[in-house]
């Protein structure tokens, strides 16, 4: 059997479970110990296949062998062309490096915790006058150059000042010392648009080696749970999923880990960058899946919606993330399972996550943004994301798109070989899809968009608008003055709850205020009538 044939068989083994499959997979894995791939594409395929088998091991032997092979990966990559390993779909492999533009807060965190591994990627940067504003704050006499000369040698000024210190570390230290607020510093840094080079080496934070310590391994000795076996309605009525609050120290360590795993995939998530270390909780969903949920502190919260984020681990391997925006009983959901693991139990996992957040926040209406379905997102079109959600029971919020879905479903029923074209999938992805639990008011949020509420606030007087936050929203409610004294007191409770330690309290307070819900629906719904 050639090395390429063996790799194909290992890829095929991801879909095979049952009697004898663990032993066959172990034998396949054993054959890779002496195989040296030189083609970057084959090395990448091997890496991702090994990670899948590590997250979905059939036996202890499979888990042990995959860990051993992954531990050798930085050596396997030595001498190979590096460019293919920088693609966002595969970046983060041991023995590689990659370059990306990150926000100020992410760069600060990476530079502080990975000193010596993170630097400005000067090979991919060209100085322009956009740096002049910051340079004038940092370098005495530079006005002699910037105000009257052409072709300013900005890096020479930087080199002269740093005296051999890592230039990124020096810049971050100087920006931190400026008499500005954190958000002003972040905006000043953003103007630089520095690409940051992260040399991963054989670090434990690489995708290859990153593992959550502890946790009982779940071995897959039976076929994976298929989407067709999932009833979202039944899963949402499932038994309570216990959560454990982490200590602040544990929470900070977890947030550092998830920021790293996101950054090496070219991603920044608001909840991971600004997560509240004192409000991180752990939940076990079963089948080797652990989820860590966090909120953000009051100064990083959205004005109206409640925000939570979660990182998903499968048998200790980071597998994806979940992001939620909650308003009354409605939750907007962002679900991203990393490319490597999308042949796993994706539908079951989504159902369990929705169940967890339903229990946490009392929500009963879930919406998926068009981007997740494929709007301006070709990956979503290629994967048929719309049908993944549709077959779980989600429906288009738009009546026009609902009729198009009905027509497509008739074609599929008449001809099982029929496949929806990319053109039609792009059309279907133009609007959100919604799932409402039984007993939820159907269609209440179909034409709602938070932007409409924001635009309504702009139309009120400047004094009220400048109050910001929920106070500005209340000022935009046309009939607020006619609310009863009890309804106004209840609104005060909602506003106070926005600054509670966890926004769960805020969501529950909103859900108790029926008149506020009706007012927000009117502000955010397109058209003059709901």
Coordinates of C-alpha atoms in Angstrom, one line a residue:
X1 CA 0.0 0.0 0.0
X2 CA 1.4 3.4 -1.0
X3 CA 1.6 6.3 1.5
X4 CA -1.1 8.1 -0.5
X5 CA -3.4 5.0 -0.4
X6 CA -2.9 4.7 3.3
X7 CA -3.8 8.3 3.8
X8 CA -7.0 7.9 1.8
X9 CA -7.9 4.9 3.9
X10 CA -7.3 6.8 7.1
X11 CA -9.6 9.6 5.8
X12 CA -12.3 7.0 5.0
X13 CA -12.0 5.5 8.5
X14 CA -13.4 8.7 9.9
X15 CA -16.8 7.5 8.8
X16 CA -16.5 3.9 9.9
X17 CA -17.4 2.7 13.3
X18 CA -18.5 -0.6 14.8
X19 CA -16.9 -4.0 15.4
X20 CA -13.3 -4.3 14.3
X21 CA -13.0 -0.7 13.2
X22 CA -10.9 0.4 16.1
X23 CA -8.3 -2.3 15.4
X24 CA -8.3 -1.5 11.7
X25 CA -7.8 2.2 12.4
X26 CA -4.9 1.4 14.9
X27 CA -3.1 -0.7 12.2
X28 CA -3.5 2.1 9.7
X29 CA -2.1 4.7 12.2
X30 CA 0.9 2.4 12.9
X31 CA 1.9 2.5 9.3
X32 CA 2.5 6.3 9.4
X33 CA 5.3 6.2 11.9
X34 CA 7.9 5.7 9.2
X35 CA 6.2 7.6 6.3
X36 CA 7.6 11.0 5.4
X37 CA 5.3 13.2 3.3
X38 CA 7.0 16.0 1.5
X39 CA 3.9 17.4 -0.3
X40 CA 2.3 20.2 1.9
X41 CA -1.2 19.2 0.8
X42 CA -0.7 15.6 2.0
X43 CA 0.9 16.7 5.3
X44 CA -2.1 19.0 5.9
X45 CA -4.6 16.2 5.1
X46 CA -2.7 13.9 7.5
X47 CA -2.7 16.5 10.3
X48 CA -6.5 17.2 10.0
X49 CA -7.4 13.5 9.8
X50 CA -5.3 12.7 12.8
X51 CA -7.0 15.6 14.8
X52 CA -10.4 14.2 13.8
X53 CA -9.4 10.7 15.1
X54 CA -8.1 12.3 18.3
X55 CA -11.4 14.1 18.9
X56 CA -13.5 11.1 17.9
X57 CA -11.3 8.1 19.0
X58 CA -12.6 4.6 18.5
X59 CA -10.4 3.2 21.3
X60 CA -7.6 4.0 23.7
X61 CA -5.1 2.7 21.2
X62 CA -6.4 5.1 18.5
X63 CA -6.1 8.0 20.9
X64 CA -2.6 7.1 21.9
X65 CA -1.3 6.6 18.4
X66 CA -2.9 9.8 17.1
X67 CA -1.3 11.8 20.0
X68 CA 2.1 10.2 19.2
X69 CA 1.9 11.0 15.5
X70 CA 0.7 14.6 16.2
X71 CA 3.6 15.1 18.7
X72 CA 6.0 14.4 15.8
X73 CA 4.5 16.9 13.4
X74 CA 6.8 19.8 13.8
X75 CA 9.7 17.5 12.7
X76 CA 7.6 16.2 9.7
X77 CA 7.1 19.7 8.5
X78 CA 10.8 20.8 8.6
X79 CA 12.1 21.6 5.1
X80 CA 8.6 21.7 3.6
X81 CA 7.2 24.7 1.7
X82 CA 5.5 26.9 4.3
X83 CA 3.0 29.1 2.4
X84 CA 0.2 26.4 2.2
X85 CA 0.2 26.2 6.0
X86 CA -0.8 29.9 6.4
X87 CA -4.3 29.4 4.9
X88 CA -7.0 30.2 7.5
X89 CA -8.5 26.8 7.1
X90 CA -5.3 25.1 8.4
X91 CA -3.2 27.7 10.1
X92 CA -1.9 26.8 13.6
X93 CA 0.0 23.6 12.9
X94 CA 3.1 22.8 15.0
X95 CA 6.3 23.8 13.3
X96 CA 4.7 26.6 11.2
X97 CA 4.2 30.4 11.5
X98 CA 1.5 32.7 10.1
X99 CA 0.9 36.4 9.8
X100 CA -2.3 38.3 10.5
X101 CA -3.6 41.7 11.6
X102 CA -5.1 41.6 15.1
X103 CA -6.7 44.2 17.3
X104 CA -4.7 46.0 20.0
X105 CA -6.2 43.9 22.8
X106 CA -5.4 40.6 21.1
X107 CA -1.9 41.7 20.2
X108 CA -1.2 42.8 23.8
X109 CA -2.4 39.4 25.1
X110 CA -0.3 37.4 22.6
X111 CA 2.8 39.5 23.1
X112 CA 2.6 39.3 26.9
X113 CA 2.1 35.5 27.0
X114 CA 4.2 34.4 24.0
X115 CA 7.2 36.6 24.4
X116 CA 9.8 36.0 21.7
X117 CA 7.3 34.2 19.4
X118 CA 5.3 37.3 18.3
X119 CA 6.7 40.2 16.3
X120 CA 5.8 42.7 13.6
X121 CA 6.0 41.1 10.2
X122 CA 8.0 43.7 8.4
X123 CA 8.3 41.6 5.2
X124 CA 4.5 42.2 4.7
X125 CA 4.3 45.8 5.8
X126 CA 4.7 49.0 3.9
X127 CA 4.9 52.2 5.9
X128 CA 2.6 55.1 4.9
X129 CA 1.7 58.4 6.5
X130 CA -1.1 56.7 8.5
X131 CA 1.5 56.0 11.2
X132 CA 2.4 59.7 11.5
X133 CA -0.2 60.4 14.2
X134 CA 1.2 57.8 16.6
X135 CA 4.8 58.5 15.7
X136 CA 4.4 62.2 16.7
X137 CA 3.3 61.0 20.1
X138 CA 6.3 58.7 20.6
X139 CA 9.3 60.3 19.0
X140 CA 10.6 63.8 20.0
X141 CA 11.6 66.1 17.1
X142 CA 10.0 63.8 14.5
X143 CA 8.0 66.9 13.3
X144 CA 11.2 68.1 11.7
X145 CA 10.8 65.1 9.4
X146 CA 7.1 64.5 9.1
X147 CA 5.9 68.1 8.6
X148 CA 8.4 69.2 5.9
X149 CA 10.1 66.2 4.4
X150 CA 9.1 63.6 1.9
X151 CA 9.6 59.8 2.2
X152 CA 9.8 59.6 5.9
X153 CA 12.0 56.7 7.2
X154 CA 9.5 55.7 9.9
X155 CA 11.3 52.5 10.8
X156 CA 14.6 54.2 11.3
X157 CA 13.0 56.4 14.0
X158 CA 11.6 53.2 15.6
X159 CA 15.0 51.4 15.5
X160 CA 16.8 54.4 17.0
X161 CA 14.4 54.5 19.9
X162 CA 14.1 50.8 20.7
X163 CA 17.8 50.2 21.2
X164 CA 17.6 46.6 20.2
X165 CA 14.4 45.8 22.1
X166 CA 11.6 43.9 20.4
X167 CA 9.9 46.6 18.4
X168 CA 6.4 45.3 19.0
X169 CA 7.0 45.1 22.8
X170 CA 8.4 48.6 22.8
X171 CA 5.5 50.0 20.8
X172 CA 2.9 48.3 23.0
X173 CA 4.6 49.6 26.2
X174 CA 4.7 53.1 24.8
X175 CA 1.1 53.1 23.7
X176 CA 0.0 51.7 27.1
X177 CA 1.8 54.6 28.8
X178 CA -0.1 57.3 26.8
X179 CA -2.6 59.3 28.8
X180 CA -5.6 57.9 26.9
X181 CA -8.4 55.5 27.7
X182 CA -8.2 51.8 26.6
X183 CA -10.6 52.3 23.6
X184 CA -8.6 55.4 22.4
X185 CA -5.4 53.4 22.6
X186 CA -7.0 50.6 20.7
X187 CA -8.1 53.0 18.0
X188 CA -4.7 54.6 17.7
X189 CA -3.1 51.1 17.3
X190 CA -5.7 50.2 14.7
X191 CA -4.5 52.9 12.4
X192 CA -1.1 51.1 12.1
X193 CA -2.6 48.0 10.6
X194 CA 0.5 46.0 11.5
X195 CA 0.7 42.3 10.4
X196 CA 1.8 40.2 13.3
X197 CA 4.0 37.2 12.7
X198 CA 3.5 34.3 15.2
X199 CA 6.2 31.7 15.1
X200 CA 4.4 28.7 16.7
X201 CA 7.3 26.3 16.8
X202 CA 6.3 23.2 18.8
X203 CA 4.4 25.1 21.4
X204 CA 1.6 23.5 23.4
X205 CA -0.8 26.1 22.1
X206 CA -0.7 25.0 18.5
X207 CA -3.7 23.3 17.0
X208 CA -1.6 20.2 16.8
X209 CA -1.0 20.0 20.6
X210 CA -3.6 22.1 22.3
X211 CA -5.6 20.0 24.7
X212 CA -7.8 20.8 27.7
X213 CA -6.4 19.0 30.7
X214 CA -8.5 16.4 32.5
X215 CA -11.9 15.2 31.4
X216 CA -13.0 11.7 30.7
X217 CA -12.5 10.5 27.2
X218 CA -15.5 9.3 25.3
X219 CA -14.7 6.4 22.9
X220 CA -16.8 6.1 19.7
X221 CA -17.3 2.3 19.3
X222 CA -20.7 2.8 17.6
X223 CA -21.7 4.9 14.5
X224 CA -21.8 8.7 15.0
X225 CA -25.2 10.3 15.6
X226 CA -26.6 11.4 12.3
X227 CA -28.7 14.6 11.7
X228 CA -31.7 12.5 10.7
X229 CA -31.7 11.0 14.3
X230 CA -32.0 14.4 15.9
X231 CA -35.3 15.9 17.0
X232 CA -34.6 19.5 18.0
X233 CA -37.9 19.7 19.8
X234 CA -37.1 16.7 21.9
X235 CA -33.5 17.9 22.6
X236 CA -34.7 21.3 23.8
X237 CA -36.9 19.6 26.3
X238 CA -34.0 17.6 27.7
X239 CA -32.9 17.2 31.3
X240 CA -31.1 20.1 32.9
X241 CA -27.5 20.4 32.0
X242 CA -25.4 21.3 35.1
X243 CA -23.0 24.2 35.0
X244 CA -20.0 24.8 37.3
X245 CA -18.6 28.3 37.9
X246 CA -14.9 28.5 37.5
X247 CA -12.7 30.5 39.9
X248 CA -11.3 33.8 38.4
X249 CA -7.9 32.2 38.0
X250 CA -9.4 29.2 36.2
X251 CA -11.5 31.5 34.1
X252 CA -8.5 33.6 33.0
X253 CA -6.5 30.6 32.0
X254 CA -9.5 29.3 30.0
X255 CA -9.9 32.7 28.3
X256 CA -6.2 32.8 27.4
X257 CA -6.4 29.4 25.9
X258 CA -9.5 30.2 23.7
X259 CA -8.0 33.5 22.6
X260 CA -5.0 31.6 21.4
X261 CA -7.0 29.0 19.6
X262 CA -9.1 31.6 17.9
X263 CA -6.2 33.9 16.9
X264 CA -4.3 31.1 15.2
X265 CA -7.4 30.6 13.1
X266 CA -7.4 34.3 12.1
X267 CA -10.5 34.9 14.3
X268 CA -11.3 37.3 17.0
X269 CA -14.5 36.9 19.1
X270 CA -15.8 39.7 21.2
X271 CA -16.4 37.4 24.2
X272 CA -13.0 35.8 24.1
X273 CA -11.1 39.1 23.7
X274 CA -13.1 40.8 26.5
X275 CA -14.4 37.9 28.4
X276 CA -15.1 38.3 32.1
X277 CA -12.7 35.9 33.9
X278 CA -14.9 35.9 36.9
X279 CA -18.0 34.7 35.0
X280 CA -16.8 31.6 33.1
X281 CA -18.8 28.4 33.6
X282 CA -18.3 24.8 32.5
X283 CA -21.0 22.5 31.2
X284 CA -20.8 18.9 30.1
X285 CA -23.0 18.1 27.2
X286 CA -22.1 14.4 27.0
X287 CA -20.1 12.2 24.6
X288 CA -16.9 13.9 25.6
X289 CA -18.1 17.4 24.9
X290 CA -17.3 20.2 27.3
X291 CA -18.5 23.8 26.8
X292 CA -17.1 26.9 28.6
X293 CA -19.5 29.8 28.6
X294 CA -18.5 33.4 29.3
X295 CA -20.1 36.9 29.3
X296 CA -18.4 40.3 29.2
X297 CA -18.0 42.9 31.9
X298 CA -20.5 45.9 31.9
X299 CA -18.1 48.3 30.0
X300 CA -17.9 45.8 27.1
X301 CA -21.6 45.0 26.8
X302 CA -23.9 45.8 24.0
X303 CA -26.4 48.6 24.6
X304 CA -29.5 46.4 24.2
X305 CA -28.9 42.7 23.5
X306 CA -27.2 40.4 26.0
X307 CA -24.0 38.7 24.8
X308 CA -22.5 35.3 25.6
X309 CA -19.8 33.2 24.0
X310 CA -18.8 29.6 24.4
X311 CA -15.8 27.5 23.4
X312 CA -16.5 23.8 22.5
X313 CA -14.0 21.0 23.4
X314 CA -14.4 17.5 22.1
X315 CA -12.4 15.0 24.2
X316 CA -10.1 17.9 25.1
X317 CA -9.6 19.2 21.6
X318 CA -10.9 22.7 20.7
X319 CA -13.6 22.0 18.2
X320 CA -15.5 25.3 17.6
X321 CA -17.3 28.2 19.2
X322 CA -20.8 29.5 19.8
X323 CA -21.9 33.1 20.1
X324 CA -25.4 34.4 21.2
X325 CA -27.2 37.7 21.2
X326 CA -30.3 37.6 23.4
X327 CA -33.4 39.9 23.5
X328 CA -36.4 38.7 25.5
X329 CA -37.2 35.2 24.3
X330 CA -35.3 35.5 21.1
X331 CA -31.7 34.5 20.6
X332 CA -29.5 35.1 17.6
X333 CA -27.1 32.2 17.2
X334 CA -23.6 32.0 15.7
X335 CA -22.3 28.4 15.5
X336 CA -18.9 27.6 14.0
X337 CA -17.5 24.1 14.1
X338 CA -13.9 24.1 12.9
X339 CA -13.4 22.6 9.4
X340 CA -11.6 19.6 10.8
X341 CA -14.6 18.3 12.8
X342 CA -17.5 19.0 10.5
X343 CA -17.9 15.3 9.6
X344 CA -18.6 14.6 13.3
X345 CA -21.9 14.9 15.3
X346 CA -22.6 18.5 14.2
X347 CA -26.4 18.3 14.4
X348 CA -26.4 16.7 17.9
X349 CA -23.9 19.2 19.1
X350 CA -26.0 22.2 17.9
X351 CA -29.1 20.7 19.5
X352 CA -27.3 20.3 22.9
X353 CA -25.9 23.8 22.7
X354 CA -29.3 25.3 22.1
X355 CA -30.7 23.3 25.0
X356 CA -28.0 24.6 27.3
X357 CA -28.7 28.2 26.4
X358 CA -32.4 27.7 26.5
X359 CA -32.0 26.5 30.1
X360 CA -29.6 29.4 31.0
X361 CA -31.6 32.2 29.5
X362 CA -35.2 31.0 29.1
X363 CA -35.2 31.6 25.4
X364 CA -37.6 29.9 23.0
X365 CA -37.0 31.5 19.6
X366 CA -33.6 30.9 17.8
X367 CA -32.5 32.8 14.7
X368 CA -29.6 32.2 12.3
X369 CA -28.0 35.1 10.5
X370 CA -27.9 35.0 6.7
X371 CA -24.1 35.0 6.7
X372 CA -24.1 31.6 8.4
X373 CA -26.4 30.3 5.7
X374 CA -24.1 31.5 2.9
X375 CA -24.9 35.2 2.3
X376 CA -21.6 36.7 1.1
X377 CA -20.0 33.5 2.5
X378 CA -19.2 31.0 -0.3
X379 CA -18.2 28.4 2.2
X380 CA -21.8 28.3 3.5
X381 CA -23.0 27.8 0.0
X382 CA -20.6 25.0 -0.7
X383 CA -21.5 23.2 2.5
X384 CA -25.2 23.5 1.9
X385 CA -25.6 25.2 5.3
X386 CA -29.2 26.3 4.6
X387 CA -30.4 22.7 4.3
X388 CA -28.5 21.7 7.5
X389 CA -30.7 24.2 9.5
X390 CA -33.8 23.6 7.5
X391 CA -33.7 19.8 8.1
X392 CA -33.5 20.5 11.9
X393 CA -36.8 22.5 11.7
X394 CA -35.7 26.1 11.0
X395 CA -37.9 28.1 8.6
X396 CA -37.2 31.2 6.6
X397 CA -38.4 34.4 8.2
X398 CA -39.3 35.8 4.8
X399 CA -42.6 34.7 3.2
X400 CA -41.0 35.0 -0.2
X401 CA -38.1 32.7 0.7
X402 CA -40.5 30.3 2.5
X403 CA -42.3 29.8 -0.9
X404 CA -39.0 29.2 -2.6
X405 CA -38.1 26.6 0.0
X406 CA -41.5 24.9 -0.5
X407 CA -40.8 24.7 -4.3
X408 CA -37.4 23.2 -3.7
X409 CA -38.8 20.7 -1.3
X410 CA -41.4 19.6 -3.8
X411 CA -38.6 19.0 -6.4
X412 CA -36.6 17.0 -3.9
X413 CA -39.7 14.9 -3.0
X414 CA -40.3 14.2 -6.7
X415 CA -36.7 13.4 -7.5
X416 CA -34.4 12.2 -4.7
X417 CA -31.4 12.9 -7.0
X418 CA -32.2 16.6 -7.3
X419 CA -29.7 19.0 -5.7
X420 CA -30.4 22.7 -5.1
X421 CA -28.2 24.8 -7.3
X422 CA -25.7 27.3 -5.9
X423 CA -27.7 30.1 -7.4
X424 CA -30.8 29.1 -5.5
X425 CA -28.8 28.5 -2.3
X426 CA -27.5 32.1 -2.5
X427 CA -31.1 33.3 -2.8
X428 CA -32.2 31.2 0.2
X429 CA -29.4 32.7 2.2
X430 CA -30.6 36.3 1.7
X431 CA -32.7 36.2 4.9
X432 CA -32.5 34.6 8.4
X433 CA -34.0 31.3 9.4
X434 CA -36.0 30.9 12.7
X435 CA -36.9 28.0 15.0
X436 CA -39.7 28.6 17.5
X437 CA -40.4 26.1 20.3
X438 CA -44.0 24.9 20.7
X439 CA -46.0 27.6 22.6
X440 CA -43.9 30.5 21.3
X441 CA -45.6 33.3 19.4
X442 CA -45.1 32.4 15.8
X443 CA -43.6 35.1 13.5
X444 CA -43.3 37.7 16.2
X445 CA -39.7 38.4 15.4
X446 CA -39.7 37.7 11.6
X447 CA -39.3 41.3 10.5
X448 CA -37.3 42.5 13.5
X449 CA -33.8 43.8 13.1
X450 CA -31.8 45.4 15.9
X451 CA -30.6 48.1 13.5
X452 CA -34.1 49.4 13.1
X453 CA -34.3 50.1 16.8
X454 CA -30.9 51.8 16.6
X455 CA -32.1 54.0 13.8
X456 CA -35.2 54.9 15.7
X457 CA -33.0 56.2 18.6
X458 CA -31.2 58.5 16.2
X459 CA -34.5 60.3 15.5
X460 CA -35.0 61.5 19.1
X461 CA -33.6 64.6 20.6
X462 CA -29.9 64.9 21.1
X463 CA -30.0 65.2 24.9
X464 CA -31.9 61.9 25.2
X465 CA -29.8 60.2 22.5
X466 CA -26.6 61.2 24.2
X467 CA -27.7 59.5 27.4
X468 CA -26.8 56.3 25.6
X469 CA -27.6 52.6 26.4
X470 CA -31.0 51.6 27.5
X471 CA -31.9 55.1 28.6
X472 CA -31.7 56.3 25.0
X473 CA -33.8 53.3 23.9
X474 CA -36.5 54.2 26.5
X475 CA -36.4 57.8 25.3
X476 CA -37.3 56.5 21.8
X477 CA -40.4 54.7 23.0
X478 CA -43.3 56.9 21.8
X479 CA -45.8 56.1 24.6
X480 CA -43.4 55.7 27.5
X481 CA -44.9 58.7 29.3
X482 CA -48.2 56.8 29.4
X483 CA -46.8 53.7 31.0
X484 CA -48.0 53.0 34.5
X485 CA -45.9 53.7 37.6
X486 CA -45.4 50.0 38.0
X487 CA -44.2 49.5 34.4
X488 CA -41.7 52.4 34.8
X489 CA -40.4 50.9 38.1
X490 CA -40.0 47.6 36.3
X491 CA -38.1 49.3 33.5
X492 CA -35.7 50.8 36.1
X493 CA -35.1 47.2 37.3
X494 CA -34.3 46.1 33.7
X495 CA -31.8 49.0 33.3
X496 CA -30.1 48.1 36.6
X497 CA -29.9 44.5 35.7
X498 CA -27.9 45.4 32.5
X499 CA -25.0 46.0 34.9
X500 CA -25.5 42.9 36.9
X501 CA -22.5 40.5 37.3
X502 CA -24.0 38.3 34.6
X503 CA -26.4 39.3 31.8
X504 CA -28.6 36.3 32.6
X505 CA -30.2 38.5 35.2
X506 CA -30.8 41.2 32.6
X507 CA -32.5 38.7 30.2
X508 CA -34.8 37.4 32.9
X509 CA -35.7 41.0 33.9
X510 CA -36.6 41.8 30.3
X511 CA -38.7 38.7 29.9
X512 CA -40.8 39.8 32.9
X513 CA -41.6 43.1 31.2
X514 CA -44.3 42.5 28.5
X515 CA -44.8 46.1 27.6
X516 CA -41.1 46.7 27.1
X517 CA -41.1 43.7 24.7
X518 CA -43.9 45.1 22.7
X519 CA -42.2 48.5 22.5
X520 CA -38.9 47.0 21.3
X521 CA -40.7 44.9 18.7
X522 CA -42.4 48.0 17.3
X523 CA -39.1 49.9 17.2
X524 CA -37.2 47.1 15.5
X525 CA -39.8 45.7 13.1
X526 CA -39.9 46.9 9.5
X527 CA -43.1 48.5 8.2
X528 CA -45.6 50.5 10.2
X529 CA -47.4 47.5 11.6
X530 CA -46.0 44.4 13.2

